[in-house]
Short mmCIF file of C-alpha atoms and ligand atoms in Angstrom, two decimals:
data_model
loop_
_atom_site.label_atom_id
_atom_site.label_comp_id
_atom_site.label_asym_id
_atom_site.label_seq_id
_atom_site.Cartn_x
_atom_site.Cartn_y
_atom_site.Cartn_z
CA UNK F 8 -5.91 104.35 81.25
CA UNK F 9 -5.48 101.43 83.48
CA UNK F 10 -2.25 101.01 85.37
CA UNK F 11 -0.38 97.73 85.55
CA UNK F 12 -1.06 97.39 89.09
CA UNK F 13 -4.78 97.66 88.51
CA UNK F 14 -4.96 94.97 85.80
CA UNK F 15 -6.35 91.78 87.02
CA UNK F 16 -4.03 88.75 86.78
CA UNK F 17 -5.02 85.34 86.15
CA UNK F 18 -4.09 82.01 87.51
CA UNK F 19 -5.04 79.15 85.40
CA UNK F 20 -4.24 75.41 85.35
CA UNK F 21 -2.38 74.11 82.23
CA UNK F 22 -4.52 71.10 81.39
CA UNK F 23 -8.02 72.04 80.14
CA UNK F 24 -9.39 69.07 81.99
CA UNK F 25 -8.36 70.80 85.23
CA UNK F 26 -10.34 73.89 84.41
CA UNK F 27 -13.99 74.79 84.52
CA UNK F 28 -14.90 76.25 81.13
CA UNK F 29 -18.44 77.36 80.76
CA UNK F 30 -20.25 78.71 77.50
CA UNK F 31 -19.82 82.12 78.91
CA UNK F 32 -16.85 83.48 76.97
CA UNK F 33 -15.34 87.00 78.13
CA UNK F 34 -12.99 86.81 75.45
CA UNK F 35 -14.67 85.85 72.29
CA UNK F 36 -12.72 88.41 70.16
CA UNK F 37 -9.65 86.61 71.05
CA UNK F 38 -11.05 83.04 70.97
CA UNK F 39 -12.74 83.46 67.63
CA UNK F 40 -9.32 84.78 66.12
CA UNK F 41 -7.27 81.86 67.56
CA UNK F 42 -9.97 79.34 66.62
CA UNK F 43 -9.92 80.52 62.96
CA UNK F 44 -6.24 80.01 62.88
CA UNK F 45 -6.58 76.64 64.59
CA UNK F 46 -9.35 75.63 61.91
CA UNK F 47 -7.12 76.68 59.23
CA UNK F 48 -4.13 74.67 60.37
CA UNK F 49 -6.22 71.65 60.55
CA UNK F 50 -7.64 72.26 57.13
CA UNK F 51 -4.14 72.31 56.02
CA UNK F 52 -3.18 69.15 57.97
CA UNK F 53 -0.94 71.04 60.31
CA UNK F 54 -2.10 69.27 63.45
CA UNK F 55 0.50 70.31 65.82
CA UNK F 56 -0.18 73.86 64.92
CA UNK F 57 -3.85 73.35 65.15
CA UNK F 58 -3.65 71.94 68.76
CA UNK F 59 -1.45 74.91 69.66
CA UNK F 60 -3.92 77.28 68.72
CA UNK F 61 -6.86 75.18 70.13
CA UNK F 62 -5.06 75.26 73.59
CA UNK F 63 -4.46 78.78 73.40
CA UNK F 64 -8.15 79.58 72.51
CA UNK F 65 -9.35 77.16 75.25
CA UNK F 66 -7.10 79.07 77.81
CA UNK F 67 -8.60 82.53 76.82
CA UNK F 68 -12.12 80.99 77.07
CA UNK F 69 -11.42 79.96 80.71
CA UNK F 70 -10.45 83.26 81.92
CA UNK F 71 -13.15 84.78 84.25
CA UNK F 72 -12.92 88.39 82.80
CA UNK F 73 -12.15 90.22 79.72
CA UNK F 74 -8.41 90.52 78.91
CA UNK F 75 -7.46 94.41 78.23
CA UNK F 76 -3.74 94.31 78.30
CA UNK F 77 -0.97 91.85 77.23
CA UNK F 78 0.62 92.23 80.84
CA UNK F 79 -2.23 90.33 82.35
CA UNK F 80 -1.13 87.27 80.34
CA UNK F 81 2.38 86.96 82.07
CA UNK F 82 3.04 83.55 83.33
CA UNK F 83 -0.09 81.84 81.84
CA UNK F 84 0.42 78.56 80.20
CA UNK F 85 -0.58 77.42 76.74
CA UNK F 86 0.36 80.74 75.03
CA UNK F 87 3.08 80.21 72.45
CA UNK F 88 4.87 82.98 70.66
CA UNK F 89 2.46 82.93 67.55
CA UNK F 90 -0.72 82.93 69.71
CA UNK F 91 0.67 85.84 71.77
CA UNK F 92 1.29 87.79 68.58
CA UNK F 93 -2.31 87.20 67.35
CA UNK F 94 -3.61 88.29 70.71
CA UNK F 95 -1.65 91.43 70.82
CA UNK F 96 -2.85 92.31 67.31
CA UNK F 97 -6.26 91.85 68.41
CA UNK F 98 -5.93 93.82 71.67
CA UNK F 99 -4.12 96.69 69.90
CA UNK F 100 -5.94 96.85 66.52
CA UNK F 101 -9.39 95.13 67.23
CA UNK F 102 -8.53 92.54 64.56
CA UNK F 103 -5.50 90.16 63.48
CA UNK F 104 -3.85 90.83 60.28
CA UNK F 105 -3.19 87.15 59.96
CA UNK F 106 -6.90 86.03 60.43
CA UNK F 107 -8.10 88.87 58.31
CA UNK F 108 -5.83 87.58 55.37
CA UNK F 109 -6.61 84.05 55.98
CA UNK F 110 -10.37 84.57 55.84
CA UNK F 111 -9.87 86.57 52.54
CA UNK F 112 -7.75 83.94 51.07
CA UNK F 113 -9.00 81.93 47.98
CA UNK F 114 -7.58 78.81 49.60
CA UNK F 115 -9.30 79.04 53.01
CA UNK F 116 -12.57 79.93 51.51
CA UNK F 117 -12.32 76.87 49.15
CA UNK F 118 -11.43 74.57 51.97
CA UNK F 119 -14.36 75.78 54.11
CA UNK F 120 -16.87 75.26 51.27
CA UNK F 121 -15.56 71.86 50.31
CA UNK F 122 -15.11 70.39 53.73
CA UNK F 123 -18.61 71.85 54.46
CA UNK F 124 -19.75 68.67 52.37
CA UNK F 125 -20.48 65.76 54.88
CA UNK F 126 -17.95 63.06 53.88
CA UNK F 127 -15.07 65.55 52.49
CA UNK F 128 -12.18 65.86 54.83
CA UNK F 129 -9.06 68.21 54.27
CA UNK F 130 -7.11 65.69 52.19
CA UNK F 131 -9.99 65.30 49.50
CA UNK F 132 -10.55 69.22 49.49
CA UNK F 133 -6.92 69.64 48.89
CA UNK F 134 -6.86 67.44 45.88
CA UNK F 135 -9.94 69.10 44.44
CA UNK F 136 -8.39 72.65 44.85
CA UNK F 137 -5.06 71.36 43.13
CA UNK F 138 -7.29 70.28 40.41
CA UNK F 139 -8.86 73.86 40.16
CA UNK F 140 -12.27 73.01 42.21
CA UNK F 141 -12.95 75.83 44.48
CA UNK F 142 -16.86 75.56 44.87
CA UNK F 143 -19.89 73.43 44.65
CA UNK F 144 -20.71 74.66 41.21
CA UNK F 145 -17.19 73.60 40.01
CA UNK F 146 -17.33 70.27 41.83
CA UNK F 147 -20.77 69.41 40.30
CA UNK F 148 -19.24 70.27 36.78
CA UNK F 149 -16.00 68.61 37.39
CA UNK F 150 -16.93 65.04 36.72
CA UNK F 151 -15.27 63.90 40.04
CA UNK F 152 -16.48 60.52 41.28
CA UNK F 153 -18.04 61.18 44.80
CA UNK F 154 -18.95 58.40 47.08
CA UNK F 155 -22.19 57.75 48.81
CA UNK F 156 -21.58 59.94 51.83
CA UNK F 157 -20.36 62.76 49.66
CA UNK F 158 -23.33 62.60 47.22
CA UNK F 159 -25.62 62.88 50.13
CA UNK F 160 -23.61 65.68 51.74
CA UNK F 161 -23.83 67.63 48.53
CA UNK F 162 -27.58 66.98 48.11
CA UNK F 163 -28.35 68.20 51.55
CA UNK F 164 -25.60 70.89 51.58
CA UNK F 165 -27.63 73.62 53.08
CA UNK F 166 -29.49 71.74 55.56
CA UNK F 167 -26.36 70.30 56.90
CA UNK F 168 -24.60 73.67 57.19
CA UNK F 169 -27.64 75.13 59.08
CA UNK F 170 -27.03 74.74 62.87
CA UNK F 171 -29.10 72.14 64.51
CA UNK F 172 -31.38 73.57 67.61
CA UNK F 173 -31.71 72.01 70.72
CA UNK F 174 -35.38 71.58 70.12
CA UNK F 175 -34.47 69.55 66.86
CA UNK F 176 -31.94 67.57 68.92
CA UNK F 177 -34.85 66.58 71.30
CA UNK F 178 -37.32 65.55 68.55
CA UNK F 179 -34.61 63.28 66.96
CA UNK F 180 -33.92 62.05 70.57
CA UNK F 181 -37.66 61.01 70.98
CA UNK F 182 -37.53 59.12 67.47
CA UNK F 183 -34.42 57.34 68.41
CA UNK F 184 -35.70 56.44 71.90
CA UNK F 185 -38.81 55.18 70.15
CA UNK F 186 -36.81 53.07 67.82
CA UNK F 187 -34.62 51.82 70.47
CA UNK F 188 -37.72 50.88 72.97
CA UNK F 189 -39.24 49.14 69.90
CA UNK F 190 -36.32 46.88 69.12
CA UNK F 191 -35.08 45.98 72.61
CA UNK F 192 -37.11 47.00 75.81
CA UNK F 193 -35.04 48.46 78.56
CA UNK F 194 -32.47 50.00 76.31
CA UNK F 195 -31.27 53.48 77.31
CA UNK F 196 -30.53 56.39 75.02
CA UNK F 197 -28.21 59.31 76.23
CA UNK F 198 -27.52 62.59 74.31
CA UNK F 199 -23.99 63.29 74.22
CA UNK F 200 -21.73 65.83 72.41
CA UNK F 201 -22.23 69.46 72.53
CA UNK F 202 -25.87 69.24 73.50
CA UNK F 203 -25.01 67.53 76.79
CA UNK F 204 -22.52 70.32 77.39
CA UNK F 205 -25.40 72.85 77.21
CA UNK F 206 -24.89 74.31 73.84
CA UNK F 207 -28.12 75.53 72.00
CA UNK F 208 -26.86 74.55 68.73
CA UNK F 209 -24.58 71.97 67.17
CA UNK F 210 -23.37 70.67 63.90
CA UNK F 211 -24.97 67.24 64.52
CA UNK F 212 -26.81 65.28 67.27
CA UNK F 213 -24.93 62.66 68.95
CA UNK F 214 -26.36 59.69 70.95
CA UNK F 215 -25.11 56.83 73.01
CA UNK F 216 -27.26 53.77 73.32
CA UNK F 217 -26.85 50.88 75.96
CA UNK F 218 -28.84 48.24 77.74
CA UNK F 219 -28.45 47.63 81.61
CA UNK F 220 -27.97 43.99 81.03
CA UNK F 221 -24.41 43.25 79.54
CA UNK F 222 -24.49 41.71 76.31
CA UNK F 223 -27.88 42.42 75.45
CA UNK F 224 -26.75 45.52 73.38
CA UNK F 225 -24.85 42.97 70.81
CA UNK F 226 -26.95 43.34 67.33
CA UNK F 227 -28.93 46.34 68.52
CA UNK F 228 -27.55 48.77 66.16
CA UNK F 229 -28.63 46.98 62.87
CA UNK F 230 -32.16 46.60 64.46
CA UNK F 231 -32.25 50.39 65.53
CA UNK F 232 -31.19 51.31 61.82
CA UNK F 233 -33.55 48.98 60.18
CA UNK F 234 -36.48 50.32 62.33
CA UNK F 235 -35.52 53.94 61.43
CA UNK F 236 -34.93 53.06 57.83
CA UNK F 237 -38.28 51.26 57.30
CA UNK F 238 -40.22 54.33 58.46
CA UNK F 239 -38.37 56.78 56.16
CA UNK F 240 -36.27 58.55 59.04
CA UNK F 241 -32.99 58.01 57.17
CA UNK F 242 -31.75 60.07 54.33
CA UNK F 243 -28.33 58.21 54.66
CA UNK F 244 -26.55 55.91 57.02
CA UNK F 245 -23.45 54.22 57.30
CA UNK F 246 -22.63 51.64 60.12
CA UNK F 247 -19.01 50.98 61.05
CA UNK F 248 -17.77 48.48 63.40
CA UNK F 249 -15.77 49.63 66.17
CA UNK F 250 -12.04 49.99 65.40
CA UNK F 251 -11.17 49.96 69.00
CA UNK F 252 -8.64 47.14 68.48
CA UNK F 253 -6.71 48.64 65.83
CA UNK F 254 -6.67 52.09 67.63
CA UNK F 255 -3.68 53.22 69.49
CA UNK F 256 -5.50 55.50 71.79
CA UNK F 257 -6.28 52.82 74.36
CA UNK F 258 -5.58 49.33 75.58
CA UNK F 259 -6.50 46.30 73.53
CA UNK F 260 -9.46 44.23 74.67
CA UNK F 261 -10.66 40.95 73.81
CA UNK F 262 -11.51 40.02 70.29
CA UNK F 263 -14.78 38.61 71.51
CA UNK F 264 -15.98 42.09 72.35
CA UNK F 265 -15.25 43.62 69.15
CA UNK F 266 -18.62 43.74 67.74
CA UNK F 267 -20.10 45.08 70.91
CA UNK F 268 -19.24 48.82 69.99
CA UNK F 269 -20.68 50.05 66.63
CA UNK F 270 -21.23 53.44 65.36
CA UNK F 271 -23.67 54.82 62.78
CA UNK F 272 -23.00 58.06 60.73
CA UNK F 273 -26.35 59.05 59.70
CA UNK F 274 -28.36 61.86 57.93
CA UNK F 275 -31.93 62.15 59.59
CA UNK F 276 -34.95 63.40 57.74
CA UNK F 277 -36.54 65.40 60.50
CA UNK F 278 -40.09 66.74 59.86
CA UNK F 279 -40.56 70.27 60.89
CA UNK F 280 -43.18 71.68 63.34
CA UNK F 281 -46.10 69.84 64.44
CA UNK F 282 -45.51 66.92 61.99
CA UNK F 283 -42.64 66.02 64.37
CA UNK F 284 -44.99 63.66 66.16
CA UNK F 285 -45.64 61.85 63.08
CA UNK F 286 -43.79 58.46 62.68
CA UNK F 287 -44.53 58.69 58.87
CA UNK F 288 -42.25 61.44 57.72
CA UNK F 289 -42.51 60.13 54.00
CA UNK F 290 -45.76 62.01 53.40
CA UNK F 291 -46.71 64.98 50.89
CA UNK F 292 -43.82 67.16 50.41
CA UNK F 293 -44.74 68.71 47.01
CA UNK F 294 -45.47 72.42 47.08
CA UNK F 295 -48.08 73.33 44.12
CA UNK F 296 -47.05 76.10 41.95
CA UNK F 297 -50.37 77.70 42.77
CA UNK F 298 -49.25 77.98 46.35
CA UNK F 299 -46.88 80.65 45.10
CA UNK F 300 -47.98 81.92 41.60
CA UNK F 301 -51.38 83.73 42.34
CA UNK F 302 -53.69 84.26 39.43
CA UNK F 303 -53.37 87.91 39.34
CA UNK F 304 -49.49 87.92 38.96
CA UNK F 305 -48.36 89.25 35.48
CA UNK F 306 -45.10 88.49 34.20
CA UNK F 307 -43.96 91.27 31.81
CA UNK F 308 -40.27 91.25 31.70
CA UNK F 309 -37.12 88.68 32.29
CA UNK F 310 -36.30 90.54 35.52
CA UNK F 311 -39.86 89.88 36.67
CA UNK F 312 -39.75 86.27 35.65
CA UNK F 313 -36.21 86.03 37.58
CA UNK F 314 -37.70 87.60 40.77
CA UNK F 315 -40.75 85.33 40.63
CA UNK F 316 -38.57 82.40 40.37
CA UNK F 317 -36.38 83.59 43.15
CA UNK F 318 -39.42 84.00 45.22
CA UNK F 319 -40.68 80.66 44.29
CA UNK F 320 -37.42 79.10 45.29
CA UNK F 321 -37.54 80.72 48.70
CA UNK F 322 -41.34 79.87 49.25
CA UNK F 323 -40.43 76.31 48.27
CA UNK F 324 -37.70 76.17 50.80
CA UNK F 325 -39.87 77.55 53.49
CA UNK F 326 -42.69 75.16 52.69
CA UNK F 327 -40.29 72.17 52.90
CA UNK F 328 -41.76 70.36 55.84
CA UNK F 329 -38.56 68.35 56.65
CA UNK F 330 -34.74 69.13 56.81
CA UNK F 331 -31.68 67.00 56.85
CA UNK F 332 -29.83 66.76 60.19
CA UNK F 333 -26.70 64.79 60.77
CA UNK F 334 -27.06 62.27 63.65
CA UNK F 335 -24.40 59.88 65.13
CA UNK F 336 -25.45 56.84 67.13
CA UNK F 337 -23.00 54.77 69.18
CA UNK F 338 -23.69 51.63 70.85
CA UNK F 339 -21.95 50.67 74.11
CA UNK F 340 -21.95 47.74 76.45
CA UNK F 341 -22.98 48.86 79.91
CA UNK F 342 -19.44 47.90 81.29
CA UNK F 343 -17.97 50.72 79.00
CA UNK F 344 -20.69 53.10 79.28
CA UNK F 345 -19.25 55.59 81.76
CA UNK F 346 -16.19 55.84 79.63
CA UNK F 347 -18.19 56.11 76.35
CA UNK F 348 -20.44 58.93 77.89
CA UNK F 349 -17.22 60.73 79.07
CA UNK F 350 -15.47 60.21 75.61
CA UNK F 351 -18.58 61.24 73.76
CA UNK F 352 -19.43 64.54 75.51
CA UNK F 353 -16.50 66.35 74.59
CA UNK F 354 -15.37 69.01 73.74
CA UNK F 355 -12.84 67.64 71.52
CA UNK F 356 -10.14 69.48 73.23
CA UNK F 357 -11.28 68.57 76.62
CA UNK F 358 -11.09 65.01 75.70
CA UNK F 359 -7.59 65.38 74.21
CA UNK F 360 -6.59 67.03 77.21
CA UNK F 361 -7.95 64.20 79.61
CA UNK F 362 -6.02 61.68 77.50
CA UNK F 363 -2.82 63.73 77.77
CA UNK F 364 -3.36 64.21 81.48
CA UNK F 365 -3.90 60.38 82.00
CA UNK F 366 -0.94 59.47 79.91
CA UNK F 367 1.52 62.33 81.03
CA UNK F 368 0.67 62.77 84.68
CA UNK F 369 -0.86 59.37 85.85
CA UNK F 370 0.78 56.79 83.68
CA UNK F 371 -2.64 55.75 82.44
CA UNK F 372 -4.42 55.16 79.26
CA UNK F 373 -7.82 56.58 78.79
CA UNK F 374 -10.17 55.93 75.87
CA UNK F 375 -14.05 55.73 75.27
CA UNK F 376 -13.90 52.12 76.24
CA UNK F 377 -11.49 51.91 79.19
CA UNK F 378 -8.99 53.35 81.57
CA UNK F 379 -5.98 51.20 82.06
CA UNK F 380 -3.36 51.90 84.67
CA UNK F 381 0.10 51.01 83.30
CA UNK F 382 1.78 51.05 86.74
CA UNK F 383 -0.78 48.64 88.37
CA UNK F 384 -0.89 46.73 84.98
CA UNK F 385 -5.00 46.58 85.18
CA UNK F 386 -8.02 48.14 83.88
CA UNK F 387 -9.98 50.42 86.36
CA UNK F 388 -13.59 49.73 86.39
CA UNK F 389 -16.12 52.53 86.57
CA UNK F 390 -20.03 52.94 86.36
CA UNK F 391 -19.84 56.72 86.63
CA UNK F 392 -17.89 59.73 85.16
CA UNK F 393 -17.25 60.75 88.61
CA UNK F 394 -15.28 57.79 89.50
CA UNK F 395 -13.17 58.21 86.35
CA UNK F 396 -12.33 61.75 87.41
CA UNK F 397 -11.43 60.37 90.79
CA UNK F 398 -9.15 57.59 89.29
CA UNK F 399 -7.35 60.40 87.31
CA UNK F 400 -6.97 62.48 90.33
CA UNK F 401 -8.83 65.25 89.04
CA UNK F 402 -11.66 67.37 90.46
CA UNK F 403 -14.90 66.41 88.86
CA UNK F 404 -16.01 68.85 85.93
CA UNK F 405 -19.80 68.66 85.00
CA UNK F 406 -20.59 68.51 81.33
CA UNK F 407 -21.49 72.24 81.25
CA UNK F 408 -18.06 73.00 82.21
CA UNK F 409 -16.22 70.89 79.66
CA UNK F 410 -16.78 73.58 76.96
CA UNK F 411 -12.89 73.97 76.58
N1 LIG T 1290 -15.62 62.48 69.50
C1 LIG T 1290 -14.41 61.39 69.68
N2 LIG T 1290 -14.15 60.92 68.63
C2 LIG T 1290 -14.35 61.23 67.44
C3 LIG T 1290 -15.55 62.06 67.31
C4 LIG T 1290 -16.10 62.68 68.42
O1 LIG T 1290 -14.24 61.30 70.83
N3 LIG T 1290 -13.95 60.45 66.28
C5 LIG T 1290 -15.95 63.03 70.69
C6 LIG T 1290 -15.76 64.30 70.93
C7 LIG T 1290 -16.76 65.23 70.51
C8 LIG T 1290 -18.04 64.38 70.76
O2 LIG T 1290 -17.41 63.02 70.66
O3 LIG T 1290 -16.86 66.42 71.60
C9 LIG T 1290 -19.01 64.69 69.72
O4 LIG T 1290 -18.38 64.94 68.32
P1 LIG T 1290 -18.82 66.27 67.74
O5 LIG T 1290 -18.04 66.41 66.59
O6 LIG T 1290 -20.23 66.10 67.23
O7 LIG T 1290 -18.63 67.48 68.68
P2 LIG T 1290 -19.49 68.31 69.49
O8 LIG T 1290 -20.66 67.75 69.67
O9 LIG T 1290 -18.84 68.65 70.61
O10 LIG T 1290 -19.86 69.37 68.46
P3 LIG T 1290 -21.14 70.13 67.62
O11 LIG T 1290 -21.88 70.83 68.57
O12 LIG T 1290 -20.52 70.89 66.70
O13 LIG T 1290 -21.65 68.74 67.24
MG1 LIG T 1291 -22.01 66.96 67.93
#
């Protein structure tokens, strides 16, 4: 038994962007529970609850040691009544009953499966569930009309739900760099998202593309996409114009700049292993039956046949020389590059907290494009992330410590 006096107390800043959050998590039992409840809230379009649980989870992630007693949490910010109840449950019983019942619930399971399809969000999944669709099999037989993204998502479901490794991210990075070099010399590619924060896996790979000469990046995205497409690297792509002007999260900028910031949601066809070097991924992919069915094999019963067919499927899957990977490409003019890098490095909560800090504590508006000072009524230019943190009056937090 540990007495109250011996228990470590923590002092933690209330905004996640004031804290250093590495991938080292001493309280994963607690953060897993809170993150699951956050996810469940988000899947049910309860954004307020979602953020509350995310903030609580992020706070627990930032603690330097494992929490063993509720008394250690006294005075800590970001912990609401509900989160505290969940933490207490985990500390006392090893698990949270609310988390366990959520995991078991038919609705949560269905929401997870359906939103696991690229192109399907919480609203679509909810509509399908109300129509009695709980899994992929039921969806396939439902006669629902799927859009192009969803069709692609369903087709590559298993690949896209398999975490992307850093090695795969780097292999894709080389391809993107090659594409960018070929269409406009001097262009630069930066790996952003979770991999820039040092994560070893991710759900996708995020890249930011720019050119050191302002304006040269105009029209770059369609060229890069065409290069990748002509070489068979893309299973799916949709390029959207930047919606910056319409968005409420930042100051408006001149309409003439509007076409300068584009995003491409894509599904890459990544060749596995040695073949990665090849620029022609279209090559051979048929597995011959003879590779699996050897001549001495005898099939006597249905069960054996079934077994054999299962083995064949597994062999076929392991022989597949490519896999589908979600890749996001963003093009930014160099004048906005620092803001874009900061905005696309994440984590999502870290970004949200940066913007909240800027607005509530500094009377500034931060977006992935710019920082506007509402007091001075002017934009603050920056060429590095360090400068942006300085404008915001925050200590610089490197990417590896933004894992809130
Ligand atoms: N981002 C954003 N606005 C969006 C989408 C993303 O500002 N509409 C930012 C915050 C994210 C980063 O871009 O941290 C990358 O988005 P991801 O969803 O890919 O998040 P991560 O890369 O952090 O996670 P994962 O490792 O699962 O890919
Ligand atoms: Mg990512």
